[in-house]
PDB file of C-alpha atoms in Angstrom:
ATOM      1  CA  UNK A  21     -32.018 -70.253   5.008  1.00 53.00           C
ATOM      2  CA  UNK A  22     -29.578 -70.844   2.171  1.00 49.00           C
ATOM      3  CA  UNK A  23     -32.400 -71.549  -0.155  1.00 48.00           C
ATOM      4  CA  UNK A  24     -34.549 -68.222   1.160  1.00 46.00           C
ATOM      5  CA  UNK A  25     -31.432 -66.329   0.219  1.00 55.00           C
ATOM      6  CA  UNK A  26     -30.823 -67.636  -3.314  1.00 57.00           C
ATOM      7  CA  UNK A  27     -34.428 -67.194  -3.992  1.00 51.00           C
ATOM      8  CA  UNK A  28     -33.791 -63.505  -2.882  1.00 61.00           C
ATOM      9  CA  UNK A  29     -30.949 -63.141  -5.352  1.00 57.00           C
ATOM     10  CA  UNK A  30     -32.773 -64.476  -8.331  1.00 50.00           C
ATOM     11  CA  UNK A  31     -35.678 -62.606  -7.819  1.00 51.00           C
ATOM     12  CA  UNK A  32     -33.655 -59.436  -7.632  1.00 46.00           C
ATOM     13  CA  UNK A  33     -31.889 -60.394 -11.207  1.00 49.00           C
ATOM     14  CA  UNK A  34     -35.534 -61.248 -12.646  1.00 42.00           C
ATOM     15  CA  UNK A  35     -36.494 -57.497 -11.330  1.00 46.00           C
ATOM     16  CA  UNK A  36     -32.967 -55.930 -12.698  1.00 42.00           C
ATOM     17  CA  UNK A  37     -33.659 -57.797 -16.132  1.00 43.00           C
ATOM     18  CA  UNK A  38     -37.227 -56.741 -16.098  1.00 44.00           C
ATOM     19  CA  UNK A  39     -36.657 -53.256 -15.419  1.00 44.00           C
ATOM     20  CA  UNK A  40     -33.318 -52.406 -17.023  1.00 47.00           C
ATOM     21  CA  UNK A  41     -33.168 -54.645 -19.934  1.00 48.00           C
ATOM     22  CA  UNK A  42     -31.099 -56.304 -21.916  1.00 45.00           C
ATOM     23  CA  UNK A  43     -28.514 -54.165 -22.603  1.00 45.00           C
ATOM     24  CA  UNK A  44     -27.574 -55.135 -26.140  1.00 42.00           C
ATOM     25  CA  UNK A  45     -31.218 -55.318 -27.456  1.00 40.00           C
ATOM     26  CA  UNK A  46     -30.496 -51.164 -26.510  1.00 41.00           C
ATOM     27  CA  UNK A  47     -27.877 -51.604 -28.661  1.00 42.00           C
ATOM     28  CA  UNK A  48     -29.463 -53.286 -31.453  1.00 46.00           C
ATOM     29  CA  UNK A  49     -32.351 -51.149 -31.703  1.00 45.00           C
ATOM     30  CA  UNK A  50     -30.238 -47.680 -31.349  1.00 47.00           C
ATOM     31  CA  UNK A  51     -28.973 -49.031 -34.716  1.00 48.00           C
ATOM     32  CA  UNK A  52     -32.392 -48.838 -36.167  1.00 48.00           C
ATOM     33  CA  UNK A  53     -33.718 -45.789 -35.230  1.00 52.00           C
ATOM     34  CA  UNK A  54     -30.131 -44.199 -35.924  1.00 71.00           C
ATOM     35  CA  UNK A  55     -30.548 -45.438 -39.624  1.00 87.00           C
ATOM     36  CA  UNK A  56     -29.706 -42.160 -41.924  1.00 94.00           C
ATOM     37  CA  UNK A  57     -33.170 -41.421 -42.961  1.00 96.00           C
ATOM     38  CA  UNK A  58     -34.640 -38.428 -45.520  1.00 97.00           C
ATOM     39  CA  UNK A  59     -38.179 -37.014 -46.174  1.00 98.00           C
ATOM     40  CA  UNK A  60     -40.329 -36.809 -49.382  1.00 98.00           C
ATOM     41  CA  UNK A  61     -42.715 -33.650 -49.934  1.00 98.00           C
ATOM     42  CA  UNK A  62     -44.571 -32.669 -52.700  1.00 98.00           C
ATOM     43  CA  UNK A  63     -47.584 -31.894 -54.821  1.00 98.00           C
ATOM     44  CA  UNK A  64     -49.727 -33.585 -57.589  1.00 98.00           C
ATOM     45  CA  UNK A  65     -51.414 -31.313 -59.838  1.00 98.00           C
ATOM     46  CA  UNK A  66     -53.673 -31.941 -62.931  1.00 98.00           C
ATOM     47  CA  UNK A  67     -51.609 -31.447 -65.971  1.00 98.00           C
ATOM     48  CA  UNK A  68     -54.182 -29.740 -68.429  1.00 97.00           C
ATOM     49  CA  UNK A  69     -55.341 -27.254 -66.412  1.00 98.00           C
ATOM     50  CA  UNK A  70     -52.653 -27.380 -62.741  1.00 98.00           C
ATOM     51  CA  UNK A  71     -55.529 -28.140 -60.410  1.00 98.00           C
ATOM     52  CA  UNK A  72     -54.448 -29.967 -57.255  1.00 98.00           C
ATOM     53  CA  UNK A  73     -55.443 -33.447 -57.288  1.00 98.00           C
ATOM     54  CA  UNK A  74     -56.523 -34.490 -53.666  1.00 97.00           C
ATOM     55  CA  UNK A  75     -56.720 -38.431 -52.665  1.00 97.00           C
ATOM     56  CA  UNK A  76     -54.249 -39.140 -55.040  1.00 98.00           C
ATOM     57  CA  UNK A  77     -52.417 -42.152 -54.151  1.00 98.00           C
ATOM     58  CA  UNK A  78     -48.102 -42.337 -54.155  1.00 98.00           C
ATOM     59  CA  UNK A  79     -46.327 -45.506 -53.557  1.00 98.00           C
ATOM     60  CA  UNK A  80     -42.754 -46.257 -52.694  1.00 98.00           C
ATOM     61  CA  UNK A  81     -42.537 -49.598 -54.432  1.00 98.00           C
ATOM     62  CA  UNK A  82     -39.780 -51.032 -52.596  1.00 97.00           C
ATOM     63  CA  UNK A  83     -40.783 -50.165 -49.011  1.00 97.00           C
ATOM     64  CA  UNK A  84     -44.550 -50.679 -49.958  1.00 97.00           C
ATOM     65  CA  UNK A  85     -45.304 -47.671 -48.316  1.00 98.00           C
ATOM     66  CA  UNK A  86     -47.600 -45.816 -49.328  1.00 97.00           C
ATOM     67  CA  UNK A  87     -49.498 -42.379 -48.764  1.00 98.00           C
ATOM     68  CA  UNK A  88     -52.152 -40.336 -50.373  1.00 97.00           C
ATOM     69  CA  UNK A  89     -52.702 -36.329 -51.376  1.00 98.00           C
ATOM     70  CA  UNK A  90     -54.216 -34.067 -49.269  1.00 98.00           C
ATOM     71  CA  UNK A  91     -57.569 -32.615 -50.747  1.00 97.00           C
ATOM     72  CA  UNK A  92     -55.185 -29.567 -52.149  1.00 98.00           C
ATOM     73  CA  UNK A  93     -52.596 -31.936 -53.488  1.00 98.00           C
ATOM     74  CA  UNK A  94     -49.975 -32.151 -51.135  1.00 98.00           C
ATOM     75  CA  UNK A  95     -48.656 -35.788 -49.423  1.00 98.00           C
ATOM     76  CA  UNK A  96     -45.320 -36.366 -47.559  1.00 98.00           C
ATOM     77  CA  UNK A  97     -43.641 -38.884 -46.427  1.00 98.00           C
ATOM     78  CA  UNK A  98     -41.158 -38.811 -43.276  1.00 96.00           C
ATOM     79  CA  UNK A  99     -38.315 -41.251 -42.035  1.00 95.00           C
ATOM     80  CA  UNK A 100     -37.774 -42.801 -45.491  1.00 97.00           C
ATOM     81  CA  UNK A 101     -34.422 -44.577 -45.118  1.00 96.00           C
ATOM     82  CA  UNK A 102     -31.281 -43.177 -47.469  1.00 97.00           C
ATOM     83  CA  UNK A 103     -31.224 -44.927 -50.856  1.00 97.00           C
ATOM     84  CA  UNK A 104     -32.772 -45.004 -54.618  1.00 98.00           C
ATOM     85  CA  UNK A 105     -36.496 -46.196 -55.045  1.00 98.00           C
ATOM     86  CA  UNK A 106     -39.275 -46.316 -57.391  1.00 98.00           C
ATOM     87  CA  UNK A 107     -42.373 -44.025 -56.300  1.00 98.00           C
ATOM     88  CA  UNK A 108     -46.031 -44.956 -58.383  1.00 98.00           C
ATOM     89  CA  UNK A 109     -48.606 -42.022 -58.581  1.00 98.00           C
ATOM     90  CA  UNK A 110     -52.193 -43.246 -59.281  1.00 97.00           C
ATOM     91  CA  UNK A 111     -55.465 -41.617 -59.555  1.00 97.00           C
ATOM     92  CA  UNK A 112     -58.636 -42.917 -61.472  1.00 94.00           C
ATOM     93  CA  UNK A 113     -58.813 -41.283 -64.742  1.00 94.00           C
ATOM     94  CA  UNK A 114     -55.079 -40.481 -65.070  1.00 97.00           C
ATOM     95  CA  UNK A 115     -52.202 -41.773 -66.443  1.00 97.00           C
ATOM     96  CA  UNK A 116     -49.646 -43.445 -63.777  1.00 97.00           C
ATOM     97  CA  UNK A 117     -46.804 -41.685 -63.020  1.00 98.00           C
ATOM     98  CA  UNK A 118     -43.597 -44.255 -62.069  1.00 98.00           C
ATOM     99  CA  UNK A 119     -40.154 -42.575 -61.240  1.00 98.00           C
ATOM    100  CA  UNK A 120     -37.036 -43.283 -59.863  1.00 98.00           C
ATOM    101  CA  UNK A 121     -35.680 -41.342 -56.889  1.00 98.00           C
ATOM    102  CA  UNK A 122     -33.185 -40.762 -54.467  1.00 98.00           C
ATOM    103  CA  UNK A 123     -33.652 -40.155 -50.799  1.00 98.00           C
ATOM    104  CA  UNK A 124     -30.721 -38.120 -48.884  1.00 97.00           C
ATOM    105  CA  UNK A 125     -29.751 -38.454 -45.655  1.00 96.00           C
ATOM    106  CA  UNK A 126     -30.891 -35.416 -43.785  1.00 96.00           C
ATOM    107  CA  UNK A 127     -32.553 -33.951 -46.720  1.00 97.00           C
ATOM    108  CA  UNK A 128     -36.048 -33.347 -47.557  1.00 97.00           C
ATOM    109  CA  UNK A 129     -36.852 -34.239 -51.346  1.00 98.00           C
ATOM    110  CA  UNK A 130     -39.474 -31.835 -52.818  1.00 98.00           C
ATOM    111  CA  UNK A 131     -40.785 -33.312 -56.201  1.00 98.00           C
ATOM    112  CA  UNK A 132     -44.096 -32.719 -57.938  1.00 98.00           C
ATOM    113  CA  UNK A 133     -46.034 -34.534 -60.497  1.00 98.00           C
ATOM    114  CA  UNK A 134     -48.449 -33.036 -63.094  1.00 98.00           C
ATOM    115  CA  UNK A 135     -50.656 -35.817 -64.470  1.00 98.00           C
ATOM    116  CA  UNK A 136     -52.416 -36.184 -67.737  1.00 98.00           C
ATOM    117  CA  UNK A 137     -56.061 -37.618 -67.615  1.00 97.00           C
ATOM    118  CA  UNK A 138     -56.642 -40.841 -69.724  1.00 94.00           C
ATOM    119  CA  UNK A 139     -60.063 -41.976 -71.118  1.00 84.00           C
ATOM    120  CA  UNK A 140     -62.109 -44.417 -68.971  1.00 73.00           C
ATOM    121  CA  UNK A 141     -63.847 -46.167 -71.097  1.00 73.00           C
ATOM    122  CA  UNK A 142     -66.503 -48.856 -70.423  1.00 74.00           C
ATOM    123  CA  UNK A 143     -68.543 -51.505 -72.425  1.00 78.00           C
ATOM    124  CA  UNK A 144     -72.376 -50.047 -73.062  1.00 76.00           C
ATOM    125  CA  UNK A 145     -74.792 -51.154 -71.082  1.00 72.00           C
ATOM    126  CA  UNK A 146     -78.428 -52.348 -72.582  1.00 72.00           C
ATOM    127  CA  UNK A 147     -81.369 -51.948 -70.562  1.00 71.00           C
ATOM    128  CA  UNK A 148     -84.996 -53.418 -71.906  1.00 72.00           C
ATOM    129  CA  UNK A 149     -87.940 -53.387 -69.553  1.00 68.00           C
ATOM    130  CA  UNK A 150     -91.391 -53.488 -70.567  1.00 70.00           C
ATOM    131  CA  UNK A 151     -94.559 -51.849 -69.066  1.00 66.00           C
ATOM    132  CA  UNK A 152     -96.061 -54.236 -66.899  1.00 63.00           C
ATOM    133  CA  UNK A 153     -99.651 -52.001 -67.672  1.00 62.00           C
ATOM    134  CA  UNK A 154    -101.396 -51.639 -64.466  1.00 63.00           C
ATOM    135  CA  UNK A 155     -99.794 -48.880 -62.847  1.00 65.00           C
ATOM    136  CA  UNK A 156     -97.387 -47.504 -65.747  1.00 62.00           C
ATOM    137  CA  UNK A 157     -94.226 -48.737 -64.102  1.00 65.00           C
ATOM    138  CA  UNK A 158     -91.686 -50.616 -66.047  1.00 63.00           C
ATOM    139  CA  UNK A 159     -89.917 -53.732 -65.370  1.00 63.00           C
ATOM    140  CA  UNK A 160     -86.848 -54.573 -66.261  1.00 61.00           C
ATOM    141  CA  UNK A 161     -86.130 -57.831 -67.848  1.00 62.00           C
ATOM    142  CA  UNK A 162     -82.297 -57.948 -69.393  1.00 58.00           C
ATOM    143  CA  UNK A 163     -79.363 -55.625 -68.904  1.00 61.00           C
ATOM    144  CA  UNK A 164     -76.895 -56.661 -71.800  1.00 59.00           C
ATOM    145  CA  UNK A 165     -73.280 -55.723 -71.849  1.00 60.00           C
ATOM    146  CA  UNK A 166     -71.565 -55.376 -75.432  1.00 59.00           C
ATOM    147  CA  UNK A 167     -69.329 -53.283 -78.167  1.00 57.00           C
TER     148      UNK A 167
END
């Protein structure tokens, strides 16, 4: 009987526990979600002629978090915590964009970038074929790379 009613009492403190908690893991993850956090908004536009440059990729360096443009330019980024950080803007064909910013608690920052284009250059490509004769179609045989 004594044994029936201990197993009683443990089983209702497994069920409190399981349902309730642990009341200071509450406590410890209040604290994270309380964290004073800020938002980044913006656009990315090209610089030469201020079209919006969709799929562009941003960065926050420090957080590696990272987001992309919208196809008319705009990205955001939510729940950034308070503080100073590097953000990287990349886009094939353009010049990288690296700046240093500061998030605000309660604050949204709005920031845009205009990027300049930069060559993409490649080495040429050779192609030989030859006719192979019997139906006119050609073959290649090398593809050279070079200056």
């Amino acid at each position: 009987m004594l044994l029936l009613k201990r197993a009683e009492q443990f089983s209702l403190a497994l069920i409190f526990l399981i349902f309730l908690g642990n009341p200071i893991s509450y406590a410890n993850s209040a604290e994270v979600i309380e964290q004073p956090c800020g938002c980044i908004t913006g656009r990315v536009i090209d610089a030469e002629n201020d079209e919006p440059l969709g799929w562009t990729t941003l960065l926050i360096t420090e957080l590696n978090r990272g987001t992309h443009t919208n196809k008319d330019g705009y990205f955001y980024f939510q729940k950034i915590q308070t503080g100073t950080y590097t953000i990287k803007v990349s886009r094939v064909g353009y010049k990288s964009i690296i700046k240093r910013i500061t998030v605000i608690e309660n604050d949204t920052l709005k920031i845009n970038f205009s990027m300049e284009t930069t060559p993409f250059t490649t080495e040429t490509v050779f192609v030989v074929a030859e006719n192979n004769g019997s139906n006119g179609n050609l073959k290649p045989t090398d593809v050279v790379t070079g200056k």
